[in-house]
Coordinates of C-alpha atoms and ligand atoms in Angstrom, one line a residue:
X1085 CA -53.6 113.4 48.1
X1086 CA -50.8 115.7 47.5
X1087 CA -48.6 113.6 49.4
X1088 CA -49.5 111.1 46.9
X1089 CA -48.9 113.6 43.9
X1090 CA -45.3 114.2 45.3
X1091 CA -44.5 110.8 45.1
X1092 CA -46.1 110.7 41.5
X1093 CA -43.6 113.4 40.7
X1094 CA -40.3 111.6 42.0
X1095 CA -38.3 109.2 39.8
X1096 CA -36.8 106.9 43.2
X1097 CA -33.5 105.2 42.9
X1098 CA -31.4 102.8 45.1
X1099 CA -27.5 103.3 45.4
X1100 CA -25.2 100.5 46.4
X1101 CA -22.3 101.8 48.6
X1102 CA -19.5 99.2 48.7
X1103 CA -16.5 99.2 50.5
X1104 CA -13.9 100.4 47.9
X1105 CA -10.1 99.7 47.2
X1106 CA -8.3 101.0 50.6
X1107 CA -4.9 99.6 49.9
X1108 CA -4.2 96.8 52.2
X1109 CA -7.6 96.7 54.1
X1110 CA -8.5 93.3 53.9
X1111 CA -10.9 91.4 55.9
X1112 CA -10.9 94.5 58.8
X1113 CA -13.3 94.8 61.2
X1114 CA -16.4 97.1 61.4
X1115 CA -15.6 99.4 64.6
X1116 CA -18.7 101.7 64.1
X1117 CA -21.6 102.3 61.9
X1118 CA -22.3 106.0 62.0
X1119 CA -25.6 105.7 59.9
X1120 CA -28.9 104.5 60.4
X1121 CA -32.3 103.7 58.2
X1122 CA -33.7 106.3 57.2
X1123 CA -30.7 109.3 57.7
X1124 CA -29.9 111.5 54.8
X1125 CA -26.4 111.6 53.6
X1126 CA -24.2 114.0 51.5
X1127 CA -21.4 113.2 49.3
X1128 CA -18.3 112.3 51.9
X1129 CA -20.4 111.8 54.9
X1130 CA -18.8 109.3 56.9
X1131 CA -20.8 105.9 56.9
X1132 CA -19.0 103.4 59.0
X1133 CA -15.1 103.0 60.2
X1134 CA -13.0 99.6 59.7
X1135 CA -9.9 98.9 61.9
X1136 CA -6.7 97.3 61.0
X1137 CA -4.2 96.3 63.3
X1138 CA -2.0 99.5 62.4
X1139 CA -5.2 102.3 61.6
X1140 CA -8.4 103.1 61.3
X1141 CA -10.4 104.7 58.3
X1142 CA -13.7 106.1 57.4
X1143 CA -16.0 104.8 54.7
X1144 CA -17.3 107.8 53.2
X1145 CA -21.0 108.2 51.6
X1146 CA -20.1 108.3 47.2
X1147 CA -23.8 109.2 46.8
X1148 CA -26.5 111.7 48.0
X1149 CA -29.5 110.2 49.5
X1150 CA -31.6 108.6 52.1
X1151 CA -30.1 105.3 53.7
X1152 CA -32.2 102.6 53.0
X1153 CA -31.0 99.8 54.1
X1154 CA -27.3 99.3 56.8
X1155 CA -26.3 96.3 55.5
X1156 CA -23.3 95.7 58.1
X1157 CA -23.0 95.8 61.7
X1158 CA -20.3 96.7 64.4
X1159 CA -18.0 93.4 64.8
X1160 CA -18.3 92.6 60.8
X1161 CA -15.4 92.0 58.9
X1162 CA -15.1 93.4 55.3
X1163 CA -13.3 93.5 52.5
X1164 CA -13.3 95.5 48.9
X1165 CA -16.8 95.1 46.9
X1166 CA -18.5 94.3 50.4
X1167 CA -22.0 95.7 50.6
X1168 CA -22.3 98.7 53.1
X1169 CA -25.7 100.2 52.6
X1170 CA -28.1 101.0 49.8
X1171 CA -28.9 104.7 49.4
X1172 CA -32.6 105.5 48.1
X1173 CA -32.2 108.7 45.8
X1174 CA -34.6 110.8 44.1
X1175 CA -34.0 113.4 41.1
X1176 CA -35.4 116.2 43.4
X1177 CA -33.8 115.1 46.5
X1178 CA -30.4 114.5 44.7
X1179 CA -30.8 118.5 43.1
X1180 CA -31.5 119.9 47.1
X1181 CA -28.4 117.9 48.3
X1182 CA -26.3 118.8 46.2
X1183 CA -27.4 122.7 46.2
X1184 CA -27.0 122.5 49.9
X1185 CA -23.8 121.3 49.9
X1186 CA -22.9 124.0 47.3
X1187 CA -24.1 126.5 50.1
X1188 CA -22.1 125.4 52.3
X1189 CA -19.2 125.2 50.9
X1190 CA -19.1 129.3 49.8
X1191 CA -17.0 130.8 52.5
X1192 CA -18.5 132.7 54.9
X1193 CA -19.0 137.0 53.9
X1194 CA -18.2 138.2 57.1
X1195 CA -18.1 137.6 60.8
X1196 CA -21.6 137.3 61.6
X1197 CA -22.5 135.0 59.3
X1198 CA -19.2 132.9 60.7
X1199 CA -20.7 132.7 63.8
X1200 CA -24.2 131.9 62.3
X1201 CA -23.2 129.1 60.9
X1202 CA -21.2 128.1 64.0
X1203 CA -24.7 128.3 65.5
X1204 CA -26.9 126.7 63.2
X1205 CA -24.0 123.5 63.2
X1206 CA -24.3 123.9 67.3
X1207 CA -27.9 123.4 66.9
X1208 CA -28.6 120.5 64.3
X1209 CA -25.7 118.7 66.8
X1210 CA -27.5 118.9 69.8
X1211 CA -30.6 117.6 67.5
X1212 CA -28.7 114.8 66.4
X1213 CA -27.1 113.9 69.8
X1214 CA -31.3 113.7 71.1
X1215 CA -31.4 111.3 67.8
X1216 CA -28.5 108.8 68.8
X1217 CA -27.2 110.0 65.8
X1218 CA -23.7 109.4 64.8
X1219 CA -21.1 112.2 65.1
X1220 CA -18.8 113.5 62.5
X1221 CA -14.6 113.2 63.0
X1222 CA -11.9 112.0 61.8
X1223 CA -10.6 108.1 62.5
X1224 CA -7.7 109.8 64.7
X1225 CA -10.2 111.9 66.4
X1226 CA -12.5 108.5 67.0
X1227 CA -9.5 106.7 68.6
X1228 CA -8.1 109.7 70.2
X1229 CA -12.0 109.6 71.9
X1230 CA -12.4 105.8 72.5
X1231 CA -8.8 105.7 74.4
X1232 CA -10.0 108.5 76.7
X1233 CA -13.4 106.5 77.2
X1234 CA -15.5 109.8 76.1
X1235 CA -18.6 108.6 73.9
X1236 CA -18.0 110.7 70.8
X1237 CA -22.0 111.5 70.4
X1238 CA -21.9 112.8 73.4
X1239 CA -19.3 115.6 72.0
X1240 CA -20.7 119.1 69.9
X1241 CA -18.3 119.5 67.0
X1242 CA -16.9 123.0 66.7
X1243 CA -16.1 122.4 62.8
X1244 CA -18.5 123.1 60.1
X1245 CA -21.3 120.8 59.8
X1246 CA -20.4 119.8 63.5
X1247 CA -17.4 117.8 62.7
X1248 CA -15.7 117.2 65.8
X1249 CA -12.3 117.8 66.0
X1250 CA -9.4 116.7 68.9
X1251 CA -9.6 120.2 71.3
X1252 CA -13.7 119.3 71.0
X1253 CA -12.7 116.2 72.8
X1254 CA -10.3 118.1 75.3
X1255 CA -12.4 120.6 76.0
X1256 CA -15.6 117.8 76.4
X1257 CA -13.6 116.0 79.2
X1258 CA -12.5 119.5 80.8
X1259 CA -15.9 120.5 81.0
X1260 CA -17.4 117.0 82.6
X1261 CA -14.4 116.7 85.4
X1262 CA -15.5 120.6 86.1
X1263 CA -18.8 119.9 86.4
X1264 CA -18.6 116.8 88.4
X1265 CA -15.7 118.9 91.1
X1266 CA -18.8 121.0 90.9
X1267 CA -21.2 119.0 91.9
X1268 CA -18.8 117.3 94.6
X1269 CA -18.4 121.1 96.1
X1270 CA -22.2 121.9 95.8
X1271 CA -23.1 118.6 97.3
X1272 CA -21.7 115.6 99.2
X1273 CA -22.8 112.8 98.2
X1274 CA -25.5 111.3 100.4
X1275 CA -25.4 107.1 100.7
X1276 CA -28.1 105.6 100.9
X1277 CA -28.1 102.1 102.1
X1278 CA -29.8 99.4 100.3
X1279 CA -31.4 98.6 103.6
X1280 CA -33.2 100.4 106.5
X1281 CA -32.5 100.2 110.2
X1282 CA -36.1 98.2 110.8
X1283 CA -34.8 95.5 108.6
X1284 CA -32.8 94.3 111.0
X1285 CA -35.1 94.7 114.5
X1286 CA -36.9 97.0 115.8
X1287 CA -36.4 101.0 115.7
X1288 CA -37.6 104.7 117.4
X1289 CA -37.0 107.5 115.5
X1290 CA -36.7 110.6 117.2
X1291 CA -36.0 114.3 116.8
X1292 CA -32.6 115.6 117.2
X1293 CA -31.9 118.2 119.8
X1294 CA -32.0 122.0 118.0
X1295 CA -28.6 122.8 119.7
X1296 CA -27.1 119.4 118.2
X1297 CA -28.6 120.5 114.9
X1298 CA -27.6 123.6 114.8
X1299 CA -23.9 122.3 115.8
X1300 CA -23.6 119.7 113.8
X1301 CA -23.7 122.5 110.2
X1302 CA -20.4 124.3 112.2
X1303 CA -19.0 120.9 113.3
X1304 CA -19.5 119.1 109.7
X1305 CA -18.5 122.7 107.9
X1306 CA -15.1 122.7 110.1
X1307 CA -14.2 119.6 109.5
X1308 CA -14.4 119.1 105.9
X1309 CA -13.1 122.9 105.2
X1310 CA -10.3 122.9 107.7
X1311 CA -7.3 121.1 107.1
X1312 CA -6.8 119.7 110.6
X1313 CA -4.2 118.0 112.5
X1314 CA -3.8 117.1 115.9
X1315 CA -0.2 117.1 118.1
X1316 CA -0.7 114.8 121.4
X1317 CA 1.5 115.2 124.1
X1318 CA 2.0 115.2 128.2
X1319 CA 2.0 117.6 130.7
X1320 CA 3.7 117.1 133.7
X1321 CA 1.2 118.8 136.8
X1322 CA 2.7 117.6 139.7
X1323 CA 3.1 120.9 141.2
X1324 CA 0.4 122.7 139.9
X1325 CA -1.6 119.9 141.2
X1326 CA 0.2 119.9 145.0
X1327 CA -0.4 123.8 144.7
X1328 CA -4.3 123.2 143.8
X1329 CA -5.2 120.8 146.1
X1330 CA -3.0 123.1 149.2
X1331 CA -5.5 125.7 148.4
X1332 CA -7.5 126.8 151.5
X1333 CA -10.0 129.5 151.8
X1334 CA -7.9 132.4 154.6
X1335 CA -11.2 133.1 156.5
X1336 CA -12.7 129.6 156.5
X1337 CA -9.5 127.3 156.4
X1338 CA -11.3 124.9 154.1
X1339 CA -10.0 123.9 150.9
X1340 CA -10.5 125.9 148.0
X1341 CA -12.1 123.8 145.1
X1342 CA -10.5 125.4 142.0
X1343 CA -10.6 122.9 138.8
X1344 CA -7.8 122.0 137.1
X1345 CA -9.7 124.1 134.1
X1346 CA -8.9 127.4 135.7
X1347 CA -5.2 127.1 135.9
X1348 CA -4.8 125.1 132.3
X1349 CA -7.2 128.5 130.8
X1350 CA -4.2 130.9 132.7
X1351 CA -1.7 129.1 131.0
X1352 CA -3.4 128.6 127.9
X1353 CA -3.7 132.7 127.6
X1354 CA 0.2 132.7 128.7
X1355 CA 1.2 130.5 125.3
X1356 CA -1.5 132.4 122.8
X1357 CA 0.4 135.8 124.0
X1358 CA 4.1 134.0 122.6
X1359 CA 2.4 132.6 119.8
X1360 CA -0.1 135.1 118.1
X1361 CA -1.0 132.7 115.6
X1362 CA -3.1 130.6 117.4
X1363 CA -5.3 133.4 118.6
X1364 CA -6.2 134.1 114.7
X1365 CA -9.1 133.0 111.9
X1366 CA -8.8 133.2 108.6
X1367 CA -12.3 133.2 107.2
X1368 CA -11.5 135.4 104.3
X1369 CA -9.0 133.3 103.0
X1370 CA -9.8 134.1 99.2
X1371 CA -8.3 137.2 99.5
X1372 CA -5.3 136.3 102.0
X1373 CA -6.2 137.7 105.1
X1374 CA -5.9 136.8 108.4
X1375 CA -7.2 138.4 111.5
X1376 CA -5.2 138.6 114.5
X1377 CA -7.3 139.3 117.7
X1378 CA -5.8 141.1 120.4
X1379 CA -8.0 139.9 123.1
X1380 CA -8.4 136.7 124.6
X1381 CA -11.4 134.9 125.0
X1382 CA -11.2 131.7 125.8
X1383 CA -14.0 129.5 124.8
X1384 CA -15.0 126.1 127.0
X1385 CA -17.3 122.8 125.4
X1386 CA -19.8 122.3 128.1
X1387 CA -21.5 119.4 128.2
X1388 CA -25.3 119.7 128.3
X1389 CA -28.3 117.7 128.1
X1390 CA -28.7 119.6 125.0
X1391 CA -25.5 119.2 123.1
X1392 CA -22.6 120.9 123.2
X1393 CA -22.3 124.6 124.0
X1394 CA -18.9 126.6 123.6
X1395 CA -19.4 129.8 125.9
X1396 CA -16.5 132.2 126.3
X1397 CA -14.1 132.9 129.4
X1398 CA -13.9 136.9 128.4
X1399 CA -11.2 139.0 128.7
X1400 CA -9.3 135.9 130.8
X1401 CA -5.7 137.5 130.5
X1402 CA -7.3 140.0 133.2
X1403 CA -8.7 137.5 135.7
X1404 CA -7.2 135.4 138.7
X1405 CA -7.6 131.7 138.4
X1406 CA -9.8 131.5 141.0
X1407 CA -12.5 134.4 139.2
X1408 CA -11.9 132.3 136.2
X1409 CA -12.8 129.1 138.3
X1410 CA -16.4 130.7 139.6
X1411 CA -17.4 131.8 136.6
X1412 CA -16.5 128.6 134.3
X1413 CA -19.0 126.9 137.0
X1414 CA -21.3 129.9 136.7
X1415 CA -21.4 129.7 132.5
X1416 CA -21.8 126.0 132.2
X1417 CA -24.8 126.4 134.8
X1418 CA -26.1 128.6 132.3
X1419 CA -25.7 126.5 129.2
X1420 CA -27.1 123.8 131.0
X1421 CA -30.0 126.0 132.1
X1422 CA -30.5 127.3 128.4
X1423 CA -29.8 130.9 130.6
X1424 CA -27.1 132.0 128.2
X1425 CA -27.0 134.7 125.4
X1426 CA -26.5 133.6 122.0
X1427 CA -23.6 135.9 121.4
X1428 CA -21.8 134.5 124.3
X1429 CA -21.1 131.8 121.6
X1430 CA -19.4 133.7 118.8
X1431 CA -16.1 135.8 119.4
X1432 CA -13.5 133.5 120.8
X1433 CA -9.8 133.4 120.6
X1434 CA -9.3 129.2 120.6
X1435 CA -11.2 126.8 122.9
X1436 CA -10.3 124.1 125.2
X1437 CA -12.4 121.0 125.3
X1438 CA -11.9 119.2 128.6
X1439 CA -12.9 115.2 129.2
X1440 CA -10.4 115.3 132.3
X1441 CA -13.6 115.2 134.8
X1442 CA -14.8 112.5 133.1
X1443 CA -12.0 110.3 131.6
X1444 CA -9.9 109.4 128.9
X1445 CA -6.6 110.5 127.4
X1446 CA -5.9 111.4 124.1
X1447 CA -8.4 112.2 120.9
X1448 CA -9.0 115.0 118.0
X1449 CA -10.9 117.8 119.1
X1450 CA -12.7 119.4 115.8
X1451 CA -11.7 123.2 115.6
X1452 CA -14.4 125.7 116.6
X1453 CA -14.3 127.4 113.3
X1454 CA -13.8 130.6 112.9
X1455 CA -11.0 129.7 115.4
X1456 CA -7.8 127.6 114.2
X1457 CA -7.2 125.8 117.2
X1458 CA -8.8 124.2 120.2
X1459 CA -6.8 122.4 123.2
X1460 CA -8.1 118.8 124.5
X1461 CA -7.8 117.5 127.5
X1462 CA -7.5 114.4 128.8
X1463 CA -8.0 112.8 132.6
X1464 CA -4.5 113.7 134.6
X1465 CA -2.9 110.3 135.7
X1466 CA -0.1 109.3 138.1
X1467 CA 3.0 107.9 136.2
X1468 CA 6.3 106.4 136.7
X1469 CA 8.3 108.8 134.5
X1470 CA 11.8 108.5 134.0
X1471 CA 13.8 111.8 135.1
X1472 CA 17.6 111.9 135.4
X1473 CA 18.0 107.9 135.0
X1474 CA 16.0 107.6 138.3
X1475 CA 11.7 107.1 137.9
X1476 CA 9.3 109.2 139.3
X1477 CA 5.9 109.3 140.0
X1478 CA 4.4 112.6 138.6
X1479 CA 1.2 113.4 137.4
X1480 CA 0.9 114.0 133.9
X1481 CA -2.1 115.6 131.6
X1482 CA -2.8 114.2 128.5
X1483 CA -3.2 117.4 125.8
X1484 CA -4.2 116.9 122.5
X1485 CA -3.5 120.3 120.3
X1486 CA -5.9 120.5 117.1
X1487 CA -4.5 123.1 114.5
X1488 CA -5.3 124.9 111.5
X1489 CA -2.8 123.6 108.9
X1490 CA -3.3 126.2 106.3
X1491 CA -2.1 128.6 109.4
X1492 CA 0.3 127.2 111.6
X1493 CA 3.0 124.7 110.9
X1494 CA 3.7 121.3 112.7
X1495 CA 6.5 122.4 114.3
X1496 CA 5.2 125.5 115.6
X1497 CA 2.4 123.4 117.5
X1498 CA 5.0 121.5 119.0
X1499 CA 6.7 124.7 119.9
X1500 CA 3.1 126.0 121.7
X1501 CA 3.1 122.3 123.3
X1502 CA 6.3 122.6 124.5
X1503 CA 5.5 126.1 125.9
X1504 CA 2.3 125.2 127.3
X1505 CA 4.1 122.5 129.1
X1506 CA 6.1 125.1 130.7
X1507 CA 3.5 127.5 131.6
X1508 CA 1.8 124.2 133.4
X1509 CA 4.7 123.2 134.8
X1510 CA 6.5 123.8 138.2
X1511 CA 8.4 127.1 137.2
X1512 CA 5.3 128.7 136.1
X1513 CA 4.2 132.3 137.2
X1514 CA 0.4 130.7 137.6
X1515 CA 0.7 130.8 141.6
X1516 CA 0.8 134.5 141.2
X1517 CA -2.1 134.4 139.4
X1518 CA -4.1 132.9 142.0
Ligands
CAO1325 N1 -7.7 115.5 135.2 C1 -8.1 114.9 136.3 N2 -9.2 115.4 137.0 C2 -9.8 116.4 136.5 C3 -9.4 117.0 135.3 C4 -8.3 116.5 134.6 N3 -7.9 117.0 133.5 N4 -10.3 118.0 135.0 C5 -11.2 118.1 136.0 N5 -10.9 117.1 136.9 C6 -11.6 116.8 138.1 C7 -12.0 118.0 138.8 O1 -10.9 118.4 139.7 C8 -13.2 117.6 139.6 O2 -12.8 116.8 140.7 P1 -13.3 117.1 142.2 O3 -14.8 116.9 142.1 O4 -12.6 116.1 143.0 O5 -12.9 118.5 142.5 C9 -13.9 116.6 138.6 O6 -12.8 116.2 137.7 C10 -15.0 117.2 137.9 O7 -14.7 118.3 137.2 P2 -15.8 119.0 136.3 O8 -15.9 118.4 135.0 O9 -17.0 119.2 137.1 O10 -15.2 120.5 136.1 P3 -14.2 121.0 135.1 O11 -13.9 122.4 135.5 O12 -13.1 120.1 134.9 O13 -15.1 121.0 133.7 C11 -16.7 121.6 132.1 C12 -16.1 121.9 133.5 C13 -17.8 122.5 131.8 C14 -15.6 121.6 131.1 C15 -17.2 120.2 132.3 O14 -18.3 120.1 133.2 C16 -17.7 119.6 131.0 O15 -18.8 119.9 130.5 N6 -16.9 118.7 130.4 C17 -17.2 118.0 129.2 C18 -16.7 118.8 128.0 C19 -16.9 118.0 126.7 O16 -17.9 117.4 126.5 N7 -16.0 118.0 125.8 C20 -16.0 117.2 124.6 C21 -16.2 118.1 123.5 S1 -16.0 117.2 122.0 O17 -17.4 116.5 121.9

């Protein structure tokens, strides 16, 4: 009833809005309607926006009102006198429109009222972005948008009355490529196949060892955080190899089974002494520091029927090869026997992982982070090398050196290489080690 007595009050109107005389605009296309049935418009709201081959321009509203009818669509062509919409107008509504726009055209009194209105302007955007809503900006702004590929409804005008100017549209795509680096940080992105595993035969699913799962966070963390890189190169054992295998017990007269491990671990400790770097971590790197350890504790990957376990040779710079040689059997009985304390993990200087008893040559060891370095090892092999023009056969040991880039430098790995080499090689002090 008093709906119906409103109604009874108000004189209704339509308004044409044609396209007017825009100079030499003539037969342009329609790039955007910005209105829709039903939407109030002011005075100079912006209806739709024609292209020419050299510009683009705004229609604005000439009349108050309610759109009634859009009488063009995006892809039109017009000219002057074209029909764009009609605009449904009522004395009272035309009196509130225009009061309003009074309003808001007095300059703000002071700060807070500034920032009221920024709010208020804030707010009816993000109301008219949930609407699909067109947005309010210039034709420059519009094309600056469209060539960067931002959709400008998407974008909350910092103008008055929300009108969106360029920085809105810099600062829109700043914000989106933050919070998608963001994202990419937080997250990695899982893929997820479009198939499963069953649709191509059959499948067991099974439960993945604790000590796998609990490696693969450190193994998966240390490879995506560390920048690594890995220098391959040969060492030539021949005489640590003759001195090994000449080993025989002085009570006994049997031979002495030392692994190779032993002696690699002596000379390992040898090169970290010349080259402190390696014997670092650098796990607070967002304040630039880096902690130099003055021990050495060498860590070894055992292979278990568990997974992978990385105990520590402690304090190895103080024992002979052949203590070092016991107790690398003794520790990798103890991982394999789940007989080991958890610490014995943590605290290392840099680890060597050793496929020589198994085989192989080269690969790239993942570094046992907080370390920045770990030393592969491949199987030794016999080879024809070529020394002073004239071959030989020596017996060389494939080593492949992982390395913290953010740390140490290519050609100081090839420096440790080379001085690894040495310490391996025939004029090393290792026999005195014994
Ligand atoms: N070249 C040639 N022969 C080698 C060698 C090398 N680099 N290293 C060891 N060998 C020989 C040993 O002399 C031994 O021979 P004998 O039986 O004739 O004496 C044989 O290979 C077996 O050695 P081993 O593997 O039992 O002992 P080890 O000291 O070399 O290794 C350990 C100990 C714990 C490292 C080893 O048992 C192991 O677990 N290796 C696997 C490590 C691993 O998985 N690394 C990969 C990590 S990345 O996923």
């Amino acid at each position: 009833m008093a709906a119906n007595q409103c109604q009874l009050n108000y004189k209704m109107s339509d308004k044409e809005i044609k396209v007017p005389n825009i100079g030499e605009f003539k037969d342009v296309e329609v790039i955007e309607v910005l209105v829709s049935n039903g939407q109030p418009v002011s005075i100079n709201d912006p209806l739709i926006t024609i292209e020419s081959d050299k510009s683009s321009v705004e229609i604005p509203a000439s009349f108050n009102g309610k759109v009634k009818s859009v009488k063009i669509k995006v892809g039109d062509r017009v000219s002057e006198g074209d029909l764009i919409l009609t605009v449904e107008q009522s004395e009272e509504e035309e009196k509130n429109i225009e009061q309003k726009t009074i309003k808001e055209e007095e300059p703000a009194a002071n700060k807070d009222q500034v920032e009221k209105v920024a709010k208020i302007n804030q707010t009816q955007n993000l109301i008219k972005k949930d609407n699909s809503e067109a947005s309010s900006a210039s034709p420059k702004v519009r094309k600056f948008a469209r060539e960067l590929g931002v959709n400008i409804n998407e974008i909350i005008g910092s103008e008055r009355r929300g009108r969106i100017v360029e920085d809105d549209v810099k600062n829109f795509i700043s914000s989106t490529i933050n919070k998608a680096s963001d994202k990419t940080e937080a997250q990695p992105k899982k893929i997820v196949s479009e198939f499963s595993h069953s649709d191509f035969g059959e499948i067991e699913v099974k439960d993945m060892p604790r000590v796998k799962k609990l490696a693969s966070t450190y193994l998966a963390n240390s490879w995506t955080t560390i920048p690594h890189v890995t220098n391959h190169d040969e060492a030539d054992i021949t005489e640590m190899e003759d001195f090994r295998t000449s080993l025989t017990d002085m009570y006994t007269g049997e031979r002495k089974k030392i692994t190779p491990l032993a002696f690699i671990v002596k000379a390992l400790v040898a090169s970290l002494k010349k080259f402190p770097s390696f014997n670092s971590s650098i796990d607070d790197i967002e304040n630039g520091k880096i902690t130099m350890k003055n021990y050495f504790h060498v860590g070894i990957a055992v292979d278990t029927p568990h997974g992978l376990m990385v105990p520590k040779i402690r304090n190895a710079d103080n024992k002979s090869i052949s203590y070092i040689s016991n107790e690398l059997k003794t520790v990798s009985d103890q991982c394999r026997n789940l007989k080991i304390d958890k610490k014995e993990f943590f605290g290392g200087s840099m680890t060597i992982t050793s496929l020589g008893g198994i085989g192989g040559s080269f690969f790239t060891p993942i570094i046992n982070y907080p370390e920045v370095a770990i030393l592969g090892v491949g199987k030794a092999q016999k080879k024809q090398i070529l020394i002073n023009g004239k071959f030989e056969t020596r017996t060389m040991l494939p080593l492949s050196l992982s390395y913290d880039h953010r740390i140490i430098d290519g050609a100081e790995a090839a420096r440790f290489n080379n001085d690894l080499k040495e310490n391996l090689g025939k004029n090393f002090a290792y026999k005195l080690a014994i």
